[in-house]
């Protein structure tokens, strides 16, 4: 009986000490947590029942409070014409979608490719309201006839009609 009382006394005295609380990191903001995430995602955009674009992304994170969606791990966006034929493919390492305007910003190693034109740059934006591809960065355009380089670019999403605002270099393709 004496041993039992001694054991209970030791247990109670050992448990009555000051409790140790683990440190809490209060710098973490819950706005840094995406509301939704997806890996190896395929998103189809349609209008009036017709496919307009298909987005492939390795990783998608949606932040409704910031009104943005971040894309990374390589993105690819295929654009389709009114007859649902693929006209242009845009690729980049990462990107961002403004969820208010649905504009897509392609960032890092951007390539836009149609059946006859290839455009490379560091950043490019697909503007939803007029379905145009624009960039204010240095761009290189390779067409069957010429190579053009310069700053500032605008094109329809099919890369049929494009403009470079500040041309720095132009040459015929057969001289390359």
Short mmCIF file of C-alpha atoms in Angstrom, two decimals, residues 41-46 51-58 60 69 71-81 85-98 102-115 117 119 124-128 131-134 156-159:
data_model
loop_
_atom_site.label_atom_id
_atom_site.label_comp_id
_atom_site.label_asym_id
_atom_site.label_seq_id
_atom_site.Cartn_x
_atom_site.Cartn_y
_atom_site.Cartn_z
CA UNK A 41 -4.89 19.48 -65.25
CA UNK A 42 -6.69 19.77 -68.57
CA UNK A 43 -9.21 22.63 -68.81
CA UNK A 44 -11.45 23.04 -71.85
CA UNK A 45 -12.90 26.46 -72.70
CA UNK A 46 -15.95 26.57 -74.93
CA UNK A 51 -14.18 24.39 -78.18
CA UNK A 52 -12.24 27.68 -78.09
CA UNK A 53 -9.14 26.58 -76.16
CA UNK A 54 -7.69 23.70 -74.16
CA UNK A 55 -5.27 24.42 -71.33
CA UNK A 56 -2.79 21.82 -70.05
CA UNK A 57 -0.91 22.62 -66.84
CA UNK A 58 1.29 20.58 -64.53
CA UNK A 60 -2.83 24.96 -60.96
CA UNK A 69 -4.93 31.54 -60.66
CA UNK A 71 -0.06 27.94 -63.33
CA UNK A 72 3.31 26.21 -63.25
CA UNK A 73 5.16 23.03 -64.16
CA UNK A 74 4.86 23.80 -67.87
CA UNK A 75 1.71 25.13 -69.44
CA UNK A 76 0.34 24.59 -72.92
CA UNK A 77 -2.66 26.35 -74.40
CA UNK A 78 -4.18 25.23 -77.71
CA UNK A 79 -6.42 27.77 -79.46
CA UNK A 80 -9.18 26.68 -81.86
CA UNK A 81 -10.94 28.62 -84.63
CA UNK A 85 -9.54 23.45 -85.83
CA UNK A 86 -6.43 23.97 -83.74
CA UNK A 87 -4.73 27.14 -84.99
CA UNK A 88 -2.14 28.10 -82.40
CA UNK A 89 -0.26 26.51 -79.52
CA UNK A 90 1.19 28.69 -76.77
CA UNK A 91 3.66 27.17 -74.28
CA UNK A 92 5.59 28.54 -71.31
CA UNK A 93 7.14 27.38 -68.07
CA UNK A 94 4.57 29.17 -65.90
CA UNK A 95 1.69 31.61 -66.04
CA UNK A 96 -1.04 33.50 -64.27
CA UNK A 97 -4.73 34.08 -64.99
CA UNK A 98 -6.46 37.28 -63.88
CA UNK A 102 -9.75 35.99 -67.70
CA UNK A 103 -6.53 37.31 -69.26
CA UNK A 104 -3.69 34.76 -69.34
CA UNK A 105 -0.10 35.84 -68.69
CA UNK A 106 2.47 33.35 -70.02
CA UNK A 107 5.86 33.77 -68.33
CA UNK A 108 9.33 32.34 -69.00
CA UNK A 109 10.36 30.70 -72.27
CA UNK A 110 7.15 31.59 -74.09
CA UNK A 111 6.60 30.13 -77.56
CA UNK A 112 3.53 30.75 -79.71
CA UNK A 113 3.35 28.46 -82.73
CA UNK A 114 0.94 28.35 -85.67
CA UNK A 115 1.25 26.41 -88.90
CA UNK A 117 4.72 31.45 -87.66
CA UNK A 119 7.05 33.65 -81.90
CA UNK A 124 3.17 37.27 -73.40
CA UNK A 125 -0.45 37.94 -72.57
CA UNK A 126 -3.57 36.49 -74.15
CA UNK A 127 -6.22 39.19 -73.78
CA UNK A 128 -9.68 37.68 -73.38
CA UNK A 131 -8.76 37.41 -78.12
CA UNK A 132 -5.40 38.95 -78.97
CA UNK A 133 -1.89 37.94 -78.01
CA UNK A 134 0.27 40.88 -76.87
CA UNK A 156 -4.76 37.87 -83.33
CA UNK A 157 -4.71 34.52 -81.52
CA UNK A 158 -4.31 32.69 -84.86
CA UNK A 159 -1.02 34.58 -85.56
#
